[in-house]
């Protein structure tokens, strides 16, 4: 059964509406309009309503960059939001980047809930958690807040610095920060014989390592999966593979996991989406996850 999952515990985030290749979102007290290539349908709310409600709008200059247009110049470039589920609570610093991102992917809260719930179930006294392609670190913070020893790996130094800020903002400590190509790091960990109780990998469709290493999802994901499953603790483990690529389906993710780890137990696959208050569902990636707890 393919699942359709959407976050259940967000108070500081709301997808208000989406359509005509845009989304209207509330992050804390600020309302943003951002491009959304998946929103090929029409808007539910009127254009007038969108204009009235938003504080900041992103205007693209190219496929990868653009500028933020504020109604009021006093509106901050950086602000904080919180996330809380039944197990843990974290704080995140958001900011307006030139790539239309603000520092969090809200649909990932579904995966955060799975991480905190599974870490709490582990019998291992000091469970180890690995976050690959870790971005600004919400999954790392969730795992740390739930009691795990966390290793956070991303190839971009600036976002690892951002993740460190989020750790301090959340009153957490002792996360291991690694700026490195994810595939290279996994191969090194295999040589060291290290094991993890929990792993999440959220690879991009395309990317580059700090030394120019090239990542292309369809070319590299099988090698990554074949290696990363060898890092799982035999006795107690869970793993999440999350992908956001227009060409990837949850069936592809299921095949990858079954191929790389045939003995996977409690395998679940599906699609993450955000439910707009105005009615539409916005699809934002596919996942596969399994656990042996």
XYZ file of C-alpha atoms in Angstrom:
293
model
C 0.000 0.000 0.000
C 1.395 3.359 -1.049
C 0.851 5.901 1.724
C 0.053 9.601 1.398
C 1.401 11.428 4.451
C 1.245 15.070 5.542
C 2.572 16.763 8.726
C 0.242 16.698 11.721
C 2.002 18.852 14.337
C 2.945 22.122 12.603
C 1.689 25.220 14.416
C 4.316 27.583 13.001
C 3.790 26.517 9.378
C 0.747 26.619 7.119
C 0.359 26.084 3.394
C -2.468 28.528 2.792
C -2.938 27.967 -0.934
C -1.064 26.798 -4.028
C -1.608 26.927 -7.783
C -0.446 28.559 -11.016
C 3.126 27.471 -10.151
C 3.164 29.341 -6.822
C 2.505 28.674 -3.135
C 1.241 30.967 -0.365
C 2.835 29.919 2.943
C 2.909 31.095 6.546
C 6.147 30.574 8.467
C 5.488 31.779 11.998
C 4.060 35.274 11.587
C 5.379 35.906 8.050
C 3.460 34.998 4.878
C 5.490 34.280 1.738
C 4.772 33.680 -1.931
C 7.271 31.330 -3.563
C 7.494 29.513 -6.923
C 6.258 25.900 -6.946
C 6.825 23.868 -10.138
C 4.479 21.082 -8.995
C 1.440 23.376 -8.646
C 0.179 23.072 -12.219
C -3.489 23.588 -11.224
C -5.262 26.895 -10.541
C -5.322 28.804 -7.258
C -8.271 28.338 -4.880
C -8.037 31.851 -3.434
C -8.276 34.954 -5.624
C -5.175 36.803 -6.790
C -6.431 39.746 -4.750
C -6.453 37.572 -1.606
C -2.859 36.466 -2.259
C -1.746 40.066 -2.740
C -3.517 41.214 0.405
C -2.162 38.481 2.673
C 1.517 38.102 1.786
C 4.440 40.016 3.331
C 7.229 38.865 0.971
C 7.262 37.503 -2.579
C 10.070 35.732 -4.397
C 10.629 36.868 -7.979
C 12.793 34.524 -10.025
C 15.502 35.900 -12.289
C 16.625 32.494 -13.568
C 15.849 28.834 -12.953
C 18.013 28.849 -9.822
C 18.034 32.370 -8.377
C 16.012 35.526 -7.857
C 15.125 38.260 -5.369
C 12.699 38.783 -2.496
C 10.248 41.679 -2.770
C 8.964 42.991 0.580
C 5.835 45.059 1.051
C 7.463 46.650 4.092
C 11.224 47.203 4.213
C 11.148 46.654 7.994
C 10.196 42.977 7.488
C 13.184 40.928 8.723
C 15.411 38.776 6.499
C 15.769 36.272 9.359
C 13.300 34.964 11.923
C 12.625 31.929 14.111
C 9.995 29.206 14.150
C 9.389 26.156 16.355
C 8.407 22.557 15.727
C 7.005 20.261 18.380
C 5.666 16.717 18.291
C 4.742 14.401 21.207
C 8.408 13.459 21.782
C 10.549 16.542 21.160
C 10.658 20.265 20.344
C 13.172 22.238 18.262
C 13.693 25.803 17.023
C 14.830 26.796 13.542
C 16.298 30.001 12.187
C 14.806 30.869 8.795
C 16.259 33.265 6.249
C 15.641 34.602 2.753
C 18.142 32.991 0.359
C 18.756 33.790 -3.299
C 17.580 30.267 -4.221
C 13.939 30.787 -3.021
C 14.574 28.512 -0.005
C 14.168 29.691 3.599
C 16.011 26.934 5.480
C 13.356 24.283 6.054
C 11.302 21.836 3.983
C 8.030 21.669 5.958
C 6.810 18.336 4.529
C 9.845 16.669 6.146
C 8.108 16.940 9.517
C 6.555 13.547 8.672
C 10.054 12.051 8.659
C 11.052 13.930 11.823
C 8.136 12.300 13.660
C 9.280 8.857 12.484
C 12.825 9.598 13.675
C 11.891 10.765 17.180
C 9.347 7.964 17.698
C 11.806 5.273 16.601
C 14.715 6.628 18.651
C 12.480 6.586 21.733
C 11.724 2.874 21.058
C 15.388 1.817 20.850
C 16.767 -0.266 23.700
C 20.363 0.737 22.865
C 21.514 3.052 25.712
C 23.294 5.534 23.379
C 21.807 5.126 19.890
C 23.720 6.523 16.918
C 22.004 8.483 14.153
C 23.358 9.536 10.741
C 21.873 12.364 8.656
C 23.160 12.400 5.046
C 22.561 15.364 2.691
C 21.554 16.989 5.974
C 20.927 20.623 4.908
C 20.123 22.935 7.867
C 19.708 20.015 10.212
C 16.124 19.748 11.445
C 16.330 15.919 11.340
C 19.654 16.090 13.213
C 18.117 18.285 15.925
C 15.102 16.002 16.265
C 17.344 12.955 16.672
C 19.578 14.734 19.187
C 16.583 15.985 21.187
C 15.256 12.400 21.250
C 18.523 11.240 22.834
C 20.689 10.015 19.952
C 24.361 10.619 19.248
C 24.159 12.445 15.903
C 26.459 12.748 12.880
C 25.381 15.422 10.373
C 26.864 15.309 6.853
C 26.476 17.926 4.129
C 28.827 19.095 1.371
C 28.106 22.829 1.798
C 29.879 24.552 4.675
C 27.389 27.444 4.887
C 24.393 25.177 5.522
C 26.321 23.180 8.134
C 27.052 26.501 9.880
C 23.321 27.269 9.661
C 22.539 23.854 11.186
C 24.941 24.633 14.049
C 23.025 27.874 14.677
C 19.803 25.846 14.821
C 21.361 23.456 17.336
C 22.292 26.333 19.643
C 18.895 27.975 19.162
C 17.282 24.680 20.229
C 19.486 24.486 23.358
C 21.128 21.267 22.128
C 24.792 20.292 21.871
C 27.360 17.696 20.763
C 26.209 17.085 17.193
C 29.133 15.957 15.031
C 29.373 18.224 11.972
C 30.955 16.836 8.782
C 31.447 18.889 5.602
C 32.033 16.203 3.006
C 30.665 14.408 -0.033
C 28.040 12.007 1.391
C 29.068 8.975 -0.683
C 32.739 9.407 0.236
C 31.816 9.710 3.911
C 29.749 6.499 3.812
C 32.633 4.583 2.207
C 35.016 5.855 4.911
C 32.603 4.822 7.663
C 32.408 1.318 6.164
C 36.205 1.025 6.330
C 36.122 2.169 9.961
C 33.480 -0.420 10.817
C 31.088 2.160 12.280
C 27.401 1.319 12.713
C 24.249 3.409 13.183
C 20.837 2.658 14.684
C 19.107 5.272 12.550
C 19.890 6.778 9.133
C 18.096 9.310 6.965
C 19.244 10.286 3.491
C 17.485 12.994 1.517
C 19.574 13.310 -1.651
C 19.014 16.051 -4.238
C 18.390 15.342 -7.916
C 21.742 17.027 -8.649
C 24.551 18.205 -6.397
C 28.263 18.739 -5.901
C 30.657 17.724 -3.146
C 33.126 20.183 -1.576
C 35.865 19.020 -3.976
C 33.736 19.092 -7.111
C 32.352 15.561 -6.757
C 29.258 15.181 -8.929
C 25.998 13.717 -7.632
C 23.183 12.726 -9.983
C 20.340 10.890 -8.274
C 19.592 8.233 -10.884
C 23.292 7.543 -11.491
C 24.476 7.379 -7.875
C 21.567 6.327 -5.673
C 21.998 2.550 -6.127
C 25.679 2.688 -5.140
C 24.774 4.861 -2.155
C 22.009 2.512 -0.994
C 24.146 -0.620 -1.377
C 26.774 1.013 0.846
C 24.590 2.820 3.373
C 22.590 -0.253 4.441
C 25.886 -1.856 5.544
C 26.158 0.884 8.187
C 22.952 -0.254 9.924
C 23.238 -1.899 13.328
C 22.131 -5.524 12.892
C 20.063 -5.672 16.088
C 18.168 -2.356 16.155
C 17.812 0.000 13.244
C 15.630 2.210 11.096
C 16.267 3.962 7.783
C 14.493 6.637 5.734
C 15.195 7.304 2.061
C 13.527 10.520 0.914
C 13.749 11.895 -2.612
C 12.396 14.983 -4.307
C 12.729 14.466 -8.045
C 9.986 14.829 -10.635
C 11.075 11.523 -12.228
C 11.073 9.406 -9.054
C 8.106 7.428 -7.734
C 7.592 5.560 -4.468
C 7.720 2.298 -6.453
C 11.267 3.167 -7.564
C 12.199 3.858 -3.930
C 10.637 0.539 -2.846
C 12.616 -1.352 -5.497
C 15.846 0.380 -4.451
C 15.390 -0.544 -0.785
C 14.354 -4.146 -1.473
C 17.295 -4.551 -3.849
C 19.855 -3.045 -1.463
C 18.447 -4.587 1.733
C 16.242 -7.635 0.984
C 15.701 -8.355 4.685
C 14.128 -4.940 5.383
C 11.276 -5.280 7.881
C 8.197 -3.069 8.277
C 8.836 -1.384 4.923
C 6.569 1.565 4.160
C 6.600 3.657 0.984
C 4.595 6.597 -0.222
C 4.396 10.268 -1.021
C 4.740 13.327 1.188
C 2.409 16.243 0.609
C 1.309 19.477 2.225
C -2.401 20.072 2.706
C -3.341 23.615 1.728
C -5.894 25.273 3.990
C -7.695 26.372 0.819
C -8.075 22.756 -0.301
C -5.349 21.498 -2.654
C -2.765 18.833 -1.839
C 0.804 19.746 -2.856
C 3.014 16.682 -3.553
C 6.589 17.160 -2.346
C 8.586 13.991 -2.702
C 8.508 10.259 -2.113
C 9.837 8.151 0.740
C 10.684 4.619 1.745
C 11.344 3.666 5.374
C 11.802 0.497 7.388
C 12.751 -0.519 10.905
C 13.831 -3.447 13.018
C 13.104 -2.437 16.609
